[in-house]
Short mmCIF file of C-alpha atoms in Angstrom, two decimals:
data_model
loop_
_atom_site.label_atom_id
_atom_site.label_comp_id
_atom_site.label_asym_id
_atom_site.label_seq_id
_atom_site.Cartn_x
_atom_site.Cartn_y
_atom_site.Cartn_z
CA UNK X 1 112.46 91.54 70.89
CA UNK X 2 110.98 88.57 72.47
CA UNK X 3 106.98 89.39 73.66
CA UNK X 4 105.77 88.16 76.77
CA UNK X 5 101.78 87.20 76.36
CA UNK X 6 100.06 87.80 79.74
CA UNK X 7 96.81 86.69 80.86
CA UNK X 8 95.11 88.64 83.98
CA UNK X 9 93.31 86.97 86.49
CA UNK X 10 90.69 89.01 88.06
CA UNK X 11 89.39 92.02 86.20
CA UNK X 12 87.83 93.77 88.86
CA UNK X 13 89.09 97.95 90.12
CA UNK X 14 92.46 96.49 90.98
CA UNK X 15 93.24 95.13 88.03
CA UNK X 16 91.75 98.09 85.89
CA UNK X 17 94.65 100.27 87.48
CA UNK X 18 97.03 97.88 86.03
CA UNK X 19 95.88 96.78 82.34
CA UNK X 20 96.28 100.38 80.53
CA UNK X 21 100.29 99.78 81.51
CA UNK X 22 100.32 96.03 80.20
CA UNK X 23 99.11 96.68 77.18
CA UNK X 24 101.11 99.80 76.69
CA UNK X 25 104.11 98.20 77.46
CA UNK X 26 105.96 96.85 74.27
CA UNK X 27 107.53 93.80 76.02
CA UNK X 28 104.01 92.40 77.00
CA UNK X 29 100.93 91.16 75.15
CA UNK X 30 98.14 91.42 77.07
CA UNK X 31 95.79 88.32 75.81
CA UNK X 32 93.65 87.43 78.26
CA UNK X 33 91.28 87.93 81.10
CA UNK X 34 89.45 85.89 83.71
CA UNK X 35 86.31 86.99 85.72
CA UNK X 36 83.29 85.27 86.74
CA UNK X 37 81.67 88.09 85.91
CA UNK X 38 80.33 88.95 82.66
CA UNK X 39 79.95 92.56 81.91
CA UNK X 40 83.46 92.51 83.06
CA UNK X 41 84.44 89.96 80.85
CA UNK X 42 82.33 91.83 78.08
CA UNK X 43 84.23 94.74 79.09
CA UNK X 44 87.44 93.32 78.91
CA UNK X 45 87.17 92.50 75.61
CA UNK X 46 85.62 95.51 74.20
CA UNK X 47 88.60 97.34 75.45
CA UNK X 48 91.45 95.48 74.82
CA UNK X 49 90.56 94.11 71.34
CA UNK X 50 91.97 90.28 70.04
CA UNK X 51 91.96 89.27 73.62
CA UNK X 52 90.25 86.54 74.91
CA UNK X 53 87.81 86.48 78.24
CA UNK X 54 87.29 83.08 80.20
CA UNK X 55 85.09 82.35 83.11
CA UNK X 56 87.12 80.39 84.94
CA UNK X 57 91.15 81.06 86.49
CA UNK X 58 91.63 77.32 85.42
CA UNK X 59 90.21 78.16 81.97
CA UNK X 60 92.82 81.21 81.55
CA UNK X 61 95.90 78.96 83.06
CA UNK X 62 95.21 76.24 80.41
CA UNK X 63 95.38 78.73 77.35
CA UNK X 64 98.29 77.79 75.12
CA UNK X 65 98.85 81.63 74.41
CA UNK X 66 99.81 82.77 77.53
CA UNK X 67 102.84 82.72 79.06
CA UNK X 68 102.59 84.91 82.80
CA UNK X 69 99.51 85.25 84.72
CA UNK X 70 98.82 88.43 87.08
CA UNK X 71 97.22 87.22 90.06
CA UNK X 72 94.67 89.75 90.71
CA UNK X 73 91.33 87.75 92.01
CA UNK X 74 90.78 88.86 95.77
CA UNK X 75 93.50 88.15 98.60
CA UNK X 76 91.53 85.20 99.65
CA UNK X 77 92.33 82.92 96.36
CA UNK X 78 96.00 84.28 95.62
CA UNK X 79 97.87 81.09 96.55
CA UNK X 80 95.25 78.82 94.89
CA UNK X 81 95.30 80.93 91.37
CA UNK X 82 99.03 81.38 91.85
CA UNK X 83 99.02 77.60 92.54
CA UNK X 84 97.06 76.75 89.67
CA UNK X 85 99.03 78.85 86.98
CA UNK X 86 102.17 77.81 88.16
CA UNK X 87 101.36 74.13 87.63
CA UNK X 88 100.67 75.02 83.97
CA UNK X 89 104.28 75.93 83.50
CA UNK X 90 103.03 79.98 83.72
CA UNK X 91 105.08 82.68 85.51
CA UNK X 92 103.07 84.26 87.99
CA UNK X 93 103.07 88.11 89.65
CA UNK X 94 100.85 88.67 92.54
CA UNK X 95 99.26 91.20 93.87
CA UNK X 96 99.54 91.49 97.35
CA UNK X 97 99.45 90.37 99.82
CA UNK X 98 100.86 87.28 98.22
CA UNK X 99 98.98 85.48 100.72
CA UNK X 100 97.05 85.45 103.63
CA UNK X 101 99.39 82.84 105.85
CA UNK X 102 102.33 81.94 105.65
CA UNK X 103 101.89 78.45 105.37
CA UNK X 104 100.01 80.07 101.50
CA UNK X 105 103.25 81.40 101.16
CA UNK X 106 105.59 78.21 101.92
CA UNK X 107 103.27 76.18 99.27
CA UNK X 108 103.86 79.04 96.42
CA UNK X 109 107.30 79.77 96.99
CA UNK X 110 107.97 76.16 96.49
CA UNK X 111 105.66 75.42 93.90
CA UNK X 112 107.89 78.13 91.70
CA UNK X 113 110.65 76.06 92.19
CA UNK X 114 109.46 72.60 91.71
CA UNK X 115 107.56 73.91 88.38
CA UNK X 116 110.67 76.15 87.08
CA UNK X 117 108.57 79.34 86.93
CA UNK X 118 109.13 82.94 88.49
CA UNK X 119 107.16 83.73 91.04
CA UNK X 120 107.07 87.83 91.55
CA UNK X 121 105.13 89.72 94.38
CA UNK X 122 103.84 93.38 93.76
CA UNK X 123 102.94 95.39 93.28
CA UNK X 124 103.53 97.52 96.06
CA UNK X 125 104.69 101.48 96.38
CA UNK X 126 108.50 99.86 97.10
CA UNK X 127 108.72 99.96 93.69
CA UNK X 128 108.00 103.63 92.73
CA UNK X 129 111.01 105.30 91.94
CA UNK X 130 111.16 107.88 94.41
CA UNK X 131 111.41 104.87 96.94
CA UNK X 132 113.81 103.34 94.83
CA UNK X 133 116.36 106.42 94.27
CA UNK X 134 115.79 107.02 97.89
CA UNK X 135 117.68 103.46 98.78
CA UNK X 136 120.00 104.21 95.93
CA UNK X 137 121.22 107.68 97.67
CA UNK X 138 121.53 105.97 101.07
CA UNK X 139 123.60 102.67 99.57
CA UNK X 140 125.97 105.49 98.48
CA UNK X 141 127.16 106.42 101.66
CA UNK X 142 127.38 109.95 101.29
CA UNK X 143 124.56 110.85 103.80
CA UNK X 144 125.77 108.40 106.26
CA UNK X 145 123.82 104.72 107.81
CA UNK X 146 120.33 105.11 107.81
CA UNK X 147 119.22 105.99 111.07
CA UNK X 148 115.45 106.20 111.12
CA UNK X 149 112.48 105.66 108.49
CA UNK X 150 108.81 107.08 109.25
CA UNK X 151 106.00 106.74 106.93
CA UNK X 152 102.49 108.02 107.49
CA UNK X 153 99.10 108.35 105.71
CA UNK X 154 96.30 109.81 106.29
CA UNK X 155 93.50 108.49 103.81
CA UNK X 156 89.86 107.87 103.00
CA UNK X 157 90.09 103.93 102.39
CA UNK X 158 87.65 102.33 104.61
CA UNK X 159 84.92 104.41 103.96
CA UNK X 160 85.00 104.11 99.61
CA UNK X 161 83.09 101.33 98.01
CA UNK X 162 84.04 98.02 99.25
CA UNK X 163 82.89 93.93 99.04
CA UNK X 164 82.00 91.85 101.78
CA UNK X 165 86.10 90.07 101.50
CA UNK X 166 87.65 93.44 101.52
CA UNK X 167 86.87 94.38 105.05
CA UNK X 168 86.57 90.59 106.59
CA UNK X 169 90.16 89.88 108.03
CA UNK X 170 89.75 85.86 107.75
CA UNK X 171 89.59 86.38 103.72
CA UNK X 172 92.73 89.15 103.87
CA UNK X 173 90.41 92.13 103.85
CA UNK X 174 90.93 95.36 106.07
CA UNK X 175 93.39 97.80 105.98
CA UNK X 176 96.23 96.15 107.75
CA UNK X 177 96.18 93.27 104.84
CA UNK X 178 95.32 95.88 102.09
CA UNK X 179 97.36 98.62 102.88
CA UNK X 180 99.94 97.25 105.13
CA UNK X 181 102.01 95.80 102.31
CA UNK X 182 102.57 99.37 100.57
CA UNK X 183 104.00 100.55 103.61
CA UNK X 184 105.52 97.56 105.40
CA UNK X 185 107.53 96.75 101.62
CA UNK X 186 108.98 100.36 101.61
CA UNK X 187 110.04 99.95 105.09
CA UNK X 188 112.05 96.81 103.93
CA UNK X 189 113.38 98.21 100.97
CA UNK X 190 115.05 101.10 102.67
CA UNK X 191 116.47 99.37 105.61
CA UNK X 192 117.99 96.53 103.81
CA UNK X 193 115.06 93.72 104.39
CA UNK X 194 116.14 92.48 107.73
CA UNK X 195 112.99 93.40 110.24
CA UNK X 196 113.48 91.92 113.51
CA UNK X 197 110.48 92.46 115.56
CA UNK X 198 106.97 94.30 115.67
CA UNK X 199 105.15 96.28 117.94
CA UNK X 200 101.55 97.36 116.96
CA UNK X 201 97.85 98.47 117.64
CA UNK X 202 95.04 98.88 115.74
CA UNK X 203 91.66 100.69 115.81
CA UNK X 204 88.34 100.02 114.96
CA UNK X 205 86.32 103.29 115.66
CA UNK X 206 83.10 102.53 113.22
CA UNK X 207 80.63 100.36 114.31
CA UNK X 208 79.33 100.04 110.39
CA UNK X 209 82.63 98.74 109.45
CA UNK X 210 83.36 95.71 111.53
CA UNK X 211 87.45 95.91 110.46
CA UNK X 212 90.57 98.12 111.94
CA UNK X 213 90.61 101.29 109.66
CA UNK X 214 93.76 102.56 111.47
CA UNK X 215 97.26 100.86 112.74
CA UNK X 216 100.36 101.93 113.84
CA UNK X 217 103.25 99.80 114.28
CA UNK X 218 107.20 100.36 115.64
CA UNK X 219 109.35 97.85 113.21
CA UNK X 220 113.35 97.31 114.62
CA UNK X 221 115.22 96.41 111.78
CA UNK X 222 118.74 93.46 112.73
CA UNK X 223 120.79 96.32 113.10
CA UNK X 224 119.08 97.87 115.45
CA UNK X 225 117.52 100.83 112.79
CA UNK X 226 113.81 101.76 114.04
CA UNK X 227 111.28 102.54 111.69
CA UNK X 228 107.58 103.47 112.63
CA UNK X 229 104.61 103.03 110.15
CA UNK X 230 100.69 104.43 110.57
CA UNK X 231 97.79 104.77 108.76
CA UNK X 232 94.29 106.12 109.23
CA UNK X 233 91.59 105.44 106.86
CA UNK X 234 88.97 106.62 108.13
CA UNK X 235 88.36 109.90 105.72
CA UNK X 236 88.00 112.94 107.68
CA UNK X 237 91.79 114.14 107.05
CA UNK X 238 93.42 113.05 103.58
CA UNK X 239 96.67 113.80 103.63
CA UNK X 240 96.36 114.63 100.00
CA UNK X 241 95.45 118.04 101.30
CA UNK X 242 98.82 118.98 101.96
CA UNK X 243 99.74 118.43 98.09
CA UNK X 244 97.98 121.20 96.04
CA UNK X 245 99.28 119.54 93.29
CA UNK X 246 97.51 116.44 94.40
CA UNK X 247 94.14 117.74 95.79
CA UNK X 248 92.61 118.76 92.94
CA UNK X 249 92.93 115.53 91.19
CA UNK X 250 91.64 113.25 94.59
CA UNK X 251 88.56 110.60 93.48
CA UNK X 252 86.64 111.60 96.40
CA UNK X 253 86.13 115.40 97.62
CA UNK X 254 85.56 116.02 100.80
CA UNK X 255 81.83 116.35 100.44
CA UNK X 256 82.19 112.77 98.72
CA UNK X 257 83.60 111.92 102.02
CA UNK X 258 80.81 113.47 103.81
CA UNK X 259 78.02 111.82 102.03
CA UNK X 260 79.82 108.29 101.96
CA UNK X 261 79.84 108.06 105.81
CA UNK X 262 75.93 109.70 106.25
CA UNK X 263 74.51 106.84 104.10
CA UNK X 264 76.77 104.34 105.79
CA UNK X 265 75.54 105.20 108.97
CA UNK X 266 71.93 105.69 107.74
CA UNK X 267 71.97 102.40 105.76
CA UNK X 268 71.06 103.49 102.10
CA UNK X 269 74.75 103.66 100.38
CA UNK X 270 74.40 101.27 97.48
CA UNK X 271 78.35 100.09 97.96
CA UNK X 272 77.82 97.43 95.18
CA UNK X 273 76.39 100.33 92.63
CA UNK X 274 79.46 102.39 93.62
CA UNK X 275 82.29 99.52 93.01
CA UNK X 276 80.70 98.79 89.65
CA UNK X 277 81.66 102.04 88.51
CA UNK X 278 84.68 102.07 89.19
CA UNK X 279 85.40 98.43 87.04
CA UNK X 280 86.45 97.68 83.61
CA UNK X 281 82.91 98.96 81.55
CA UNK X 282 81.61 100.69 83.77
CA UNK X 283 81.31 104.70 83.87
CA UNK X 284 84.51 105.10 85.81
CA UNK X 285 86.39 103.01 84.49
CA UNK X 286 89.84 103.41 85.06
CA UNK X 287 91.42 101.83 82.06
CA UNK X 288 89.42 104.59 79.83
CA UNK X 289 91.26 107.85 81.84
CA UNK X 290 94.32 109.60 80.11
CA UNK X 291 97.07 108.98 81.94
CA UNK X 292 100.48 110.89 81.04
CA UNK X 293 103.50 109.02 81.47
CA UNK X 294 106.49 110.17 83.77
CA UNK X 295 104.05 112.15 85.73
CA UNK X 296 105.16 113.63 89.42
CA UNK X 297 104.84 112.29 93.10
CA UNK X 298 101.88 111.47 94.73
CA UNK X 299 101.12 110.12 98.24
CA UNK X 300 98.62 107.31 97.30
CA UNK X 301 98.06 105.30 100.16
CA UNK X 302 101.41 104.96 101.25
CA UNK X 303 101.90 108.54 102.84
CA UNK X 304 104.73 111.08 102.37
CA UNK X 305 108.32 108.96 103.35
CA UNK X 306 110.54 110.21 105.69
CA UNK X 307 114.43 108.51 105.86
CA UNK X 308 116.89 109.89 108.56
CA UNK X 309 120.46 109.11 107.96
CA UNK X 310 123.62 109.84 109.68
CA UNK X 311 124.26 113.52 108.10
CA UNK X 312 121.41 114.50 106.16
CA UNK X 313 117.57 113.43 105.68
CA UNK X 314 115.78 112.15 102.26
CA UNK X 315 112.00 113.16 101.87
CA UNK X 316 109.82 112.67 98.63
CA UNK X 317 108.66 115.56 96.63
CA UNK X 318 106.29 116.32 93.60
CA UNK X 319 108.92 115.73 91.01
CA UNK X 320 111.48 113.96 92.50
CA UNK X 321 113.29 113.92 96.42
CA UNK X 322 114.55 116.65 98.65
CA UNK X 323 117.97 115.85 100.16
CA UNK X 324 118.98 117.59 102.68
CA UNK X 325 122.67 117.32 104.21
CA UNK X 326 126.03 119.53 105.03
CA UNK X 327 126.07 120.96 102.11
CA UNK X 328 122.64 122.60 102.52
CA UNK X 329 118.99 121.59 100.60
CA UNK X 330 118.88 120.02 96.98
CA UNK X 331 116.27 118.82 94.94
CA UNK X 332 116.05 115.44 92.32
CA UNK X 333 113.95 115.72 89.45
CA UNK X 334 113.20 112.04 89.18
CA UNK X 335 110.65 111.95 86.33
CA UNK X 336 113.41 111.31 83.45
CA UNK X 337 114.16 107.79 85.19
CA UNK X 338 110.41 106.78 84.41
CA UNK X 339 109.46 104.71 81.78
CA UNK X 340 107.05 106.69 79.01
CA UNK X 341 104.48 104.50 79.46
CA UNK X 342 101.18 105.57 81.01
CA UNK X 343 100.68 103.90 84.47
CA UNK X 344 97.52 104.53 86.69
CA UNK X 345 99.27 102.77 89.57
CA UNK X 346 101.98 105.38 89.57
CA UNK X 347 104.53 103.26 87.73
CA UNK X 348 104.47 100.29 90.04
CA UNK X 349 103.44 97.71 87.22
CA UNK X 350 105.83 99.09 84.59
CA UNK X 351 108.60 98.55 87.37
CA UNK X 352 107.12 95.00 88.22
CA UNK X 353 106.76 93.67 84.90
CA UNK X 354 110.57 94.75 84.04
CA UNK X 355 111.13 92.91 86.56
CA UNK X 356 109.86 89.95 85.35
CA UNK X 357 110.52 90.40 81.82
CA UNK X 358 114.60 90.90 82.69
CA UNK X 359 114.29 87.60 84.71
CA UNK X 360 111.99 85.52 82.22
CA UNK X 361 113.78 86.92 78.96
CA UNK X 362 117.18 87.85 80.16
CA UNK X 363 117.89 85.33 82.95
CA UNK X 364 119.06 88.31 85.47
CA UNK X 365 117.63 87.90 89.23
CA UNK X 366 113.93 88.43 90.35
CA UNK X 367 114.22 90.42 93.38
CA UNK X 368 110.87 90.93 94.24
CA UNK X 369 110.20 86.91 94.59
CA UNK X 370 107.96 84.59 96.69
CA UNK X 371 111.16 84.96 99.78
CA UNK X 372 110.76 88.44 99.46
CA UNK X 373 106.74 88.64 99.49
CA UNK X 374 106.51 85.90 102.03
CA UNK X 375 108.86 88.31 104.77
CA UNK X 376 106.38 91.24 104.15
CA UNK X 377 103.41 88.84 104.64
CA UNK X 378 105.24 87.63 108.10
CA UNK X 379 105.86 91.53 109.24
CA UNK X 380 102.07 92.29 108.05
CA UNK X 381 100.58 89.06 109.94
CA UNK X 382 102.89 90.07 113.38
CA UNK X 383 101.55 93.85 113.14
CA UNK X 384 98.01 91.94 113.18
CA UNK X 385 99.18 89.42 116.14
CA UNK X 386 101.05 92.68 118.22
CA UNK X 387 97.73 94.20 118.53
CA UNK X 388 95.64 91.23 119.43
CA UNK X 389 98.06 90.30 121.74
CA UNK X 390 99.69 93.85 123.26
CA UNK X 391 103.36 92.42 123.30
CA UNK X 392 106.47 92.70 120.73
CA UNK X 393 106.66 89.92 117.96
CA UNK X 394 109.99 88.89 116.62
CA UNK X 395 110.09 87.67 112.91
CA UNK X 396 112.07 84.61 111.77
CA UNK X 397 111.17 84.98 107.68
CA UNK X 398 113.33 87.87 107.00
CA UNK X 399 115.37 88.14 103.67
CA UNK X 400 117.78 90.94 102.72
CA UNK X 401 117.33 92.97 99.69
CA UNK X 402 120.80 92.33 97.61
CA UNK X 403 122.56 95.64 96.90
CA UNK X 404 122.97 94.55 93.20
CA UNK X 405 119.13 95.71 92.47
CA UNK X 406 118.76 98.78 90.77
CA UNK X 407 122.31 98.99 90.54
CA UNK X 408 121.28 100.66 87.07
CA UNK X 409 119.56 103.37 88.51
CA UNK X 410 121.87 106.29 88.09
CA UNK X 411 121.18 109.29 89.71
CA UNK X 412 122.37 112.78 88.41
#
């Protein structure tokens, strides 16, 4: 079996969710890290043994040894890091946003072709597989068009830990940017990729946090199929409530929750103290948890998904989806359809990096590319431009998802 060696760019909390499936995965080598900062670097190293740290995204690009970069240095630099390791003849996934304009987006999608490379965007929650069986069930037929999607999440984003870029809009920071893509790709995925307009609002409710930490948004797919999105982030309902299974294993309790916003408001919440913890060597480190592989549904921050068809409705569930239709209410255990792998991201990078691998190694399509990436970046930048400006947006970037991906994805 041919090994892909991958080099990660950016080894801050994001990328810590993502490393512990790299290296796990047999298909990937995971060689090398880049960070400006140190004790990240240190830690990089110290964890993933025979790797090598650099300093610099240039420094990591140049390396002989690797063959794909993960983009994960914040939103702000994505095109230029994508940029940079695509002109050393590397592959390239993204995190997203891909981008913060689209113009970002025009210069990486063609810098993939004019250097020969794949370009993937993720990883987003399109790619679990409960999202995934859930288009699956509907290409079938047997429920009927779909007729409707709704997703919805209540969460406590704005108020954990966060960096100066993550909640300044003009650097792709706030929810909308952060968040947005989870939902927005989802929405695509399920109704075929085509989004014809947007209408949106926002919210900014606290003063300490200069940023929307809620939207809302009404999407009309080219068929006329309507699909509404919304998310609140402002911590004093988690959805995860609803999921016993889920509650007890939340980061933040709700007296977390509580504190958080008192020493926001008061001024004394050390935010930088709080992110370090949660970053390769430090003491909550993600990349040093057990994770189990194959392991059941959980909202995240995309929300519990809703899909309305002609004769029946799709919903996702702790171990797989609840269908229900004529014939009455059935359940899909899902987990078996997981890789073994353990995945803190909830199986989004094993799915990405199959991705990749099947189009580097095996020449089949990439169907999470730059065309794909850029359209969710154009539906989450008109969501942003509906509520500044009160009025519908219509979208001109829009590609449809073939129905030849996942056509391996057998469902019992």
């Amino acid at each position: 079996m041919r090994q892909l060696r991958i080099g990660v760019a950016g080894l801050g909390q994001g990328a810590a969710s993502t490393m512990p499936a790299i290296a796990a995965m047999p298909e990937f080598a995971l060689v090398a890290g880049a960070d400006h900062n140190s004790a990240m670097r240190a830690g990089f190293e110290a964890t993933y043994q025979g790797s090598k740290a650099y300093e610099t995204v240039a420094a990591l690009c140049a390396a002989a040894d690797v063959d794909a970069v993960w983009v994960a240095t914040p939103n702000r630099f994505h095109c230029e890091h994508a940029l940079e390791a695509m002109r050393a003849g590397k592959h390239v996934i993204v995190e997203k946003p891909m981008a913060v304009s689209l113009a970002e987006a025009d210069r990486m999608v063609d810098a993939a072709e004019r250097y020969g490379v794949r370009l993937a965007c993720g990883h987003t929650r399109s790619l679990s597989i409960w999202n995934r069986a859930m288009r699956r069930i509907a290409l079938a037929g047997e429920l009927g068009a779909v007729t409707a999607i709704h997703i919805w999440a209540y969460t406590d984003w704005l108020i954990r830990p966060r960096t100066a870029d993550e909640l300044d809009p003009a650097q792709g920071g706030g929810i909308v940017f952060r968040q947005g893509p989870h939902q927005i790709d989802t929405i695509r995925l399920l109704g075929g990729g085509l989004v014809r307009s947007v209408r949106a609002q926002t919210g900014r409710w606290l003063d300490v946090r200069p940023v929307p930490g809620y939207y809302t948004a009404f999407l009309e797919f080219e068929d006329g199929t309507p699909a509404t999105i919304m998310h609140n982030g402002y911590g004093y309902f988690v959805m995860a409530e609803l999921y016993p299974w889920v509650a007890a294993v939340e980061r933040f309790s709700d007296g977390d929750r509580a504190r958080m916003r008192r020493d926001l408001l008061s001024g004394t919440r050390d935010e930088d103290g709080e992110k370090e913890e949660w970053r390769i060597g430090g003491r909550r480190d993600p990349t040093k948890i057990k994770h189990a592989g194959r392991a059941g549904w959980k909202p995240f921050d995309l929300g519990p998904v809703e899909v309305s068809c002609e004769r029946g409705v799709m919903r996702n569930a702790e171990n797989g989806l609840v269908v229900y239709s004529d014939s009455g209410r059935t359940e899909l255990d899902l987990r078996e359809l997981q890789r073994p792998e353990p995945d803190p991201s909830g199986g989004l990078t094993l799915a990405i990096l199959d991705e990749l691998y099947a189009s580097v190694v095996d020449g089949r399509p990439l169907y999470h590319d730059g065309a794909w990436g850029r359209a969710t970046l154009e539906v989450v930048l008109a969501l942003i431009e509906s509520a500044r400006e009160r009025r519908e947006i219509r979208l001109s970037r829009q590609v449809a998802m073939p129905a030849a991906y996942d056509a391996e994805l057998l469902l019992r």
